[in-house]
mmCIF file of C-alpha atoms in Angstrom:
data_model
loop_
_atom_site.group_PDB
_atom_site.id
_atom_site.type_symbol
_atom_site.label_atom_id
_atom_site.label_comp_id
_atom_site.label_asym_id
_atom_site.label_seq_id
_atom_site.Cartn_x
_atom_site.Cartn_y
_atom_site.Cartn_z
ATOM 1 C CA GLU D 10 89.111 115.446 98.290
ATOM 2 C CA ALA D 11 87.711 117.518 95.433
ATOM 3 C CA GLY D 12 88.321 116.172 91.948
ATOM 4 C CA VAL D 13 89.435 117.867 88.769
ATOM 5 C CA ALA D 14 87.011 120.627 87.817
ATOM 6 C CA GLN D 15 86.300 121.712 84.252
ATOM 7 C CA SER D 16 84.041 124.280 82.670
ATOM 8 C CA PRO D 17 81.998 124.662 80.651
ATOM 9 C CA ARG D 18 80.617 121.139 80.319
ATOM 10 C CA TYR D 19 79.194 121.760 76.859
ATOM 11 C CA LYS D 20 79.918 124.318 74.159
ATOM 12 C CA ILE D 21 78.504 124.782 70.673
ATOM 13 C CA ILE D 22 80.175 127.233 68.313
ATOM 14 C CA GLU D 23 80.404 127.885 64.616
ATOM 15 C CA LYS D 24 83.571 127.241 62.646
ATOM 16 C CA ARG D 25 86.115 130.044 62.714
ATOM 17 C CA GLN D 26 84.887 131.196 66.137
ATOM 18 C CA SER D 27 87.089 131.024 69.206
ATOM 19 C CA VAL D 28 86.486 129.080 72.419
ATOM 20 C CA ALA D 29 88.199 128.640 75.771
ATOM 21 C CA PHE D 30 88.086 125.859 78.330
ATOM 22 C CA TRP D 31 89.068 126.050 81.968
ATOM 23 C CA CYS D 32 90.514 123.402 84.294
ATOM 24 C CA ASN D 33 91.254 123.393 88.008
ATOM 25 C CA PRO D 34 93.311 120.350 89.033
ATOM 26 C CA ILE D 35 93.273 118.489 92.310
ATOM 27 C CA SER D 36 94.868 120.638 94.988
ATOM 28 C CA GLY D 37 98.615 120.131 95.185
ATOM 29 C CA HIS D 38 98.942 118.307 91.877
ATOM 30 C CA ALA D 39 101.955 119.642 90.035
ATOM 31 C CA THR D 40 101.284 118.024 86.674
ATOM 32 C CA LEU D 41 98.354 118.945 84.458
ATOM 33 C CA TYR D 42 97.359 117.412 81.125
ATOM 34 C CA TRP D 43 94.933 118.364 78.389
ATOM 35 C CA TYR D 44 93.653 115.526 76.218
ATOM 36 C CA GLN D 45 91.394 115.534 73.179
ATOM 37 C CA GLN D 46 88.946 112.654 72.768
ATOM 38 C CA ILE D 47 87.281 112.336 69.385
ATOM 39 C CA LEU D 48 84.186 110.153 69.197
ATOM 40 C CA GLY D 49 85.121 106.474 68.950
ATOM 41 C CA GLN D 50 88.736 106.983 69.969
ATOM 42 C CA GLY D 51 90.750 107.084 73.147
ATOM 43 C CA PRO D 52 91.990 110.371 74.572
ATOM 44 C CA LYS D 53 95.131 111.862 72.983
ATOM 45 C CA LEU D 54 97.494 114.275 74.648
ATOM 46 C CA LEU D 55 97.461 117.892 73.582
ATOM 47 C CA ILE D 56 99.758 119.405 76.203
ATOM 48 C CA GLN D 57 101.385 118.561 79.531
ATOM 49 C CA PHE D 58 102.392 121.093 82.180
ATOM 50 C CA GLN D 59 104.668 120.616 85.161
ATOM 51 C CA ASN D 60 103.783 123.468 87.522
ATOM 52 C CA ASN D 61 103.650 126.428 85.097
ATOM 53 C CA GLY D 62 106.116 125.041 82.557
ATOM 54 C CA VAL D 63 105.335 123.088 79.395
ATOM 55 C CA VAL D 64 106.707 119.533 79.398
ATOM 56 C CA ASP D 65 105.220 118.232 76.145
ATOM 57 C CA ASP D 66 103.256 120.130 73.517
ATOM 58 C CA SER D 67 104.439 118.140 70.512
ATOM 59 C CA GLN D 68 100.893 117.159 69.531
ATOM 60 C CA LEU D 69 99.288 120.572 70.048
ATOM 61 C CA PRO D 70 98.200 122.219 66.756
ATOM 62 C CA LYS D 71 99.936 125.459 67.610
ATOM 63 C CA ASP D 72 98.503 127.391 64.682
ATOM 64 C CA ARG D 73 95.105 127.321 66.378
ATOM 65 C CA PHE D 74 95.441 125.876 69.877
ATOM 66 C CA SER D 75 97.079 127.544 72.847
ATOM 67 C CA ALA D 76 97.211 126.741 76.546
ATOM 68 C CA GLU D 77 98.563 128.353 79.643
ATOM 69 C CA ARG D 78 98.982 127.622 83.323
ATOM 70 C CA LEU D 79 100.310 130.940 84.556
ATOM 71 C CA LYS D 80 100.344 130.375 88.320
ATOM 72 C CA GLY D 81 100.938 126.655 88.234
ATOM 73 C CA VAL D 82 97.414 125.855 89.366
ATOM 74 C CA ASP D 83 94.456 126.231 87.005
ATOM 75 C CA SER D 84 94.806 126.165 83.235
ATOM 76 C CA THR D 85 93.061 127.477 80.132
ATOM 77 C CA LEU D 86 92.968 125.844 76.709
ATOM 78 C CA LYS D 87 91.959 128.025 73.767
ATOM 79 C CA ILE D 88 91.060 127.269 70.155
ATOM 80 C CA GLN D 89 91.132 130.094 67.632
ATOM 81 C CA PRO D 90 89.787 129.712 65.003
ATOM 82 C CA ALA D 91 87.851 126.481 65.459
ATOM 83 C CA LYS D 92 87.449 123.936 62.677
ATOM 84 C CA LEU D 93 84.807 121.255 62.223
ATOM 85 C CA GLU D 94 87.345 118.554 63.108
ATOM 86 C CA ASP D 95 87.863 120.119 66.541
ATOM 87 C CA SER D 96 84.517 118.684 67.644
ATOM 88 C CA ALA D 97 85.516 116.438 70.536
ATOM 89 C CA VAL D 98 85.582 116.108 74.293
ATOM 90 C CA TYR D 99 88.433 118.006 75.909
ATOM 91 C CA LEU D 100 89.648 116.320 79.055
ATOM 92 C CA CYS D 101 91.806 117.735 81.777
ATOM 93 C CA ALA D 102 93.772 115.450 84.070
ATOM 94 C CA SER D 103 96.174 115.993 86.924
ATOM 95 C CA SER D 104 98.709 113.980 88.857
ATOM 96 C CA ASP D 105 101.105 114.595 91.704
ATOM 97 C CA SER D 106 103.985 113.154 89.720
ATOM 98 C CA LEU D 107 107.328 114.821 90.210
ATOM 99 C CA GLY D 108 109.133 112.275 88.079
ATOM 100 C CA PHE D 109 108.320 109.377 90.359
ATOM 101 C CA SER D 110 107.147 106.148 88.797
ATOM 102 C CA THR D 111 103.896 105.807 90.691
ATOM 103 C CA ASP D 112 101.931 108.752 89.316
ATOM 104 C CA THR D 113 98.264 108.248 88.614
ATOM 105 C CA GLN D 114 96.267 110.646 86.491
ATOM 106 C CA TYR D 115 92.826 111.773 87.627
ATOM 107 C CA PHE D 116 90.404 113.072 85.044
ATOM 108 C CA GLY D 117 87.802 115.796 85.065
ATOM 109 C CA PRO D 118 84.339 115.466 83.504
ATOM 110 C CA GLY D 119 85.438 117.014 80.221
ATOM 111 C CA THR D 120 84.062 119.723 77.949
ATOM 112 C CA ARG D 121 82.099 118.502 74.952
ATOM 113 C CA LEU D 122 82.726 120.871 72.034
ATOM 114 C CA THR D 123 80.556 120.869 68.932
ATOM 115 C CA VAL D 124 81.715 122.958 65.981
ATOM 116 C CA LEU D 125 79.016 123.652 63.376
ATOM 117 C CA ALA X 7 105.744 104.888 67.748
ATOM 118 C CA GLN X 8 104.155 103.814 70.977
ATOM 119 C CA SER X 9 100.662 102.400 70.653
ATOM 120 C CA VAL X 10 97.981 100.529 72.549
ATOM 121 C CA SER X 11 95.661 98.061 70.881
ATOM 122 C CA GLN X 12 92.365 96.897 72.329
ATOM 123 C CA HIS X 13 91.087 93.812 70.585
ATOM 124 C CA ASN X 14 87.371 94.201 71.043
ATOM 125 C CA HIS X 15 85.375 97.244 70.021
ATOM 126 C CA HIS X 16 82.038 96.144 71.463
ATOM 127 C CA VAL X 17 81.358 93.228 73.809
ATOM 128 C CA ILE X 18 77.862 92.076 74.717
ATOM 129 C CA LEU X 19 77.372 89.765 77.703
ATOM 130 C CA SER X 20 74.620 88.495 79.934
ATOM 131 C CA GLU X 21 74.800 89.028 83.664
ATOM 132 C CA ALA X 22 77.002 86.486 85.463
ATOM 133 C CA ALA X 23 79.066 85.788 82.345
ATOM 134 C CA SER X 24 82.833 86.035 82.597
ATOM 135 C CA LEU X 25 84.670 88.919 80.983
ATOM 136 C CA GLU X 26 88.084 89.255 79.416
ATOM 137 C CA LEU X 27 89.113 92.356 77.480
ATOM 138 C CA GLY X 28 92.352 92.224 75.575
ATOM 139 C CA CYS X 29 95.017 94.919 75.555
ATOM 140 C CA ASN X 30 98.420 94.869 73.870
ATOM 141 C CA TYR X 31 100.953 97.648 73.788
ATOM 142 C CA SER X 32 103.955 98.581 71.739
ATOM 143 C CA TYR X 33 106.338 100.457 73.986
ATOM 144 C CA GLY X 34 110.042 100.119 74.686
ATOM 145 C CA GLY X 35 111.373 100.180 78.200
ATOM 146 C CA THR X 36 109.674 100.133 81.580
ATOM 147 C CA VAL X 37 105.995 100.981 81.458
ATOM 148 C CA ASN X 38 103.096 101.661 83.766
ATOM 149 C CA LEU X 39 99.797 100.074 82.746
ATOM 150 C CA PHE X 40 96.272 101.196 83.496
ATOM 151 C CA TRP X 41 92.657 100.355 82.900
ATOM 152 C CA TYR X 42 90.190 103.222 83.083
ATOM 153 C CA VAL X 43 86.406 102.949 82.975
ATOM 154 C CA GLN X 44 83.814 105.466 81.856
ATOM 155 C CA TYR X 45 80.270 104.754 83.021
ATOM 156 C CA PRO X 46 77.446 106.402 81.047
ATOM 157 C CA GLY X 47 77.357 110.111 81.796
ATOM 158 C CA GLN X 48 80.396 109.979 84.073
ATOM 159 C CA HIS X 49 84.037 110.860 83.729
ATOM 160 C CA LEU X 50 87.005 108.526 83.320
ATOM 161 C CA GLN X 51 87.808 106.659 86.512
ATOM 162 C CA LEU X 52 90.794 104.511 87.363
ATOM 163 C CA LEU X 53 89.899 100.826 87.557
ATOM 164 C CA LEU X 54 93.339 99.430 88.309
ATOM 165 C CA LYS X 55 97.007 100.017 87.633
ATOM 166 C CA TYR X 56 100.292 98.155 87.404
ATOM 167 C CA PHE X 57 103.641 99.743 88.153
ATOM 168 C CA SER X 58 105.800 96.858 89.346
ATOM 169 C CA GLY X 59 105.764 93.679 91.430
ATOM 170 C CA ASP X 60 103.035 91.054 91.272
ATOM 171 C CA PRO X 61 101.846 90.927 87.645
ATOM 172 C CA LEU X 62 98.315 90.053 88.768
ATOM 173 C CA VAL X 63 96.663 93.287 89.815
ATOM 174 C CA LYS X 64 93.336 93.593 91.584
ATOM 175 C CA GLY X 65 91.207 96.670 91.168
ATOM 176 C CA ILE X 66 87.853 97.988 92.243
ATOM 177 C CA LYS X 67 84.507 96.214 91.762
ATOM 178 C CA GLY X 68 86.049 92.747 91.384
ATOM 179 C CA PHE X 69 88.156 93.510 88.328
ATOM 180 C CA GLU X 70 91.679 92.195 87.883
ATOM 181 C CA ALA X 71 94.320 92.361 85.175
ATOM 182 C CA GLU X 72 97.406 90.348 84.395
ATOM 183 C CA PHE X 73 100.597 91.838 83.010
ATOM 184 C CA ILE X 74 102.422 89.401 80.718
ATOM 185 C CA LYS X 75 105.659 91.118 79.775
ATOM 186 C CA SER X 76 106.649 88.578 77.115
ATOM 187 C CA LYS X 77 103.387 89.162 75.298
ATOM 188 C CA PHE X 78 103.224 92.930 75.887
ATOM 189 C CA SER X 79 99.711 92.337 77.199
ATOM 190 C CA PHE X 80 97.582 93.614 80.077
ATOM 191 C CA ASN X 81 94.213 91.899 79.807
ATOM 192 C CA LEU X 82 91.300 92.847 82.036
ATOM 193 C CA ARG X 83 89.144 90.150 83.622
ATOM 194 C CA LYS X 84 86.092 89.770 85.800
ATOM 195 C CA PRO X 85 84.637 86.361 86.676
ATOM 196 C CA SER X 86 81.001 87.468 86.786
ATOM 197 C CA VAL X 87 79.752 90.723 85.273
ATOM 198 C CA GLN X 88 76.807 92.737 86.496
ATOM 199 C CA TRP X 89 74.445 95.046 84.647
ATOM 200 C CA SER X 90 76.170 97.969 86.399
ATOM 201 C CA ASP X 91 79.424 97.093 84.616
ATOM 202 C CA THR X 92 77.986 98.472 81.385
ATOM 203 C CA ALA X 93 80.539 101.097 80.410
ATOM 204 C CA GLU X 94 83.431 101.926 78.129
ATOM 205 C CA TYR X 95 86.809 100.510 79.134
ATOM 206 C CA PHE X 96 90.144 102.006 78.149
ATOM 207 C CA CYS X 97 93.572 100.464 78.417
ATOM 208 C CA ALA X 98 96.433 102.966 78.747
ATOM 209 C CA VAL X 99 100.193 102.951 79.143
ATOM 210 C CA ASN X 100 102.871 105.457 80.020
ATOM 211 C CA GLN X 101 106.393 105.855 81.266
ATOM 212 C CA ALA X 102 107.077 107.664 84.511
ATOM 213 C CA GLY X 103 105.873 111.264 84.474
ATOM 214 C CA THR X 104 104.603 111.227 80.914
ATOM 215 C CA ALA X 105 101.192 111.416 79.305
ATOM 216 C CA LEU X 106 99.031 108.337 78.904
ATOM 217 C CA ILE X 107 98.663 106.613 75.561
ATOM 218 C CA PHE X 108 95.195 105.126 75.307
ATOM 219 C CA GLY X 109 93.652 102.379 73.248
ATOM 220 C CA LYS X 110 90.470 103.090 71.313
ATOM 221 C CA GLY X 111 88.300 101.648 74.049
ATOM 222 C CA THR X 112 85.901 98.722 74.375
ATOM 223 C CA THR X 113 82.204 99.234 74.950
ATOM 224 C CA LEU X 114 80.768 96.609 77.279
ATOM 225 C CA SER X 115 77.019 96.054 77.291
ATOM 226 C CA VAL X 116 75.617 93.748 79.979
ATOM 227 C CA SER X 117 72.025 92.585 79.740
ATOM 228 C CA SER X 118 70.077 91.608 82.835
#
């Protein structure tokens, strides 16, 4: 079974530029998550999708971050404009949870973003 | 607010030593508990999980964890570590269908 795919793996941009990350979840997984992991910390949720609908975006900085999952499969996370503090690893995870209690989240390799 | 606390930031052990990594959570209601591991250069992988039933959970590579509800704890253990266990370990918790809340992680360094 193929895992969660993410691209690019690394990205370096200057502040105020824009950047986009792509995620393709495990086939058949209805739930998709984007997490941000800052160096020295654990991952923190940015946004959760169930199929193509947003379940939780309470921690997404909506003035600069946006995400979509138009067809309920792959997803794109965008930052515009980027700030220095956005330097982090952006992780995508998926699960086949449909509200059941036994969901397990599987993570992709992440995109390491450096903002100069 | 829900939170997860990992007691040790960096643990250094010799091969064959026993390991215990502490994890406490602050979360009301029924929770699912997880330990994830991130080996150098690799992505986060599930080590073990607890949803219900026997509070002693066995995972991959000889790891186990014990859920103690009264102490809000889910400590990870391994009786004898190997050099290949060098990695970062994350404790995480969630409720059904929600995002994971992670601790800050513990870096384990095992010397041969």
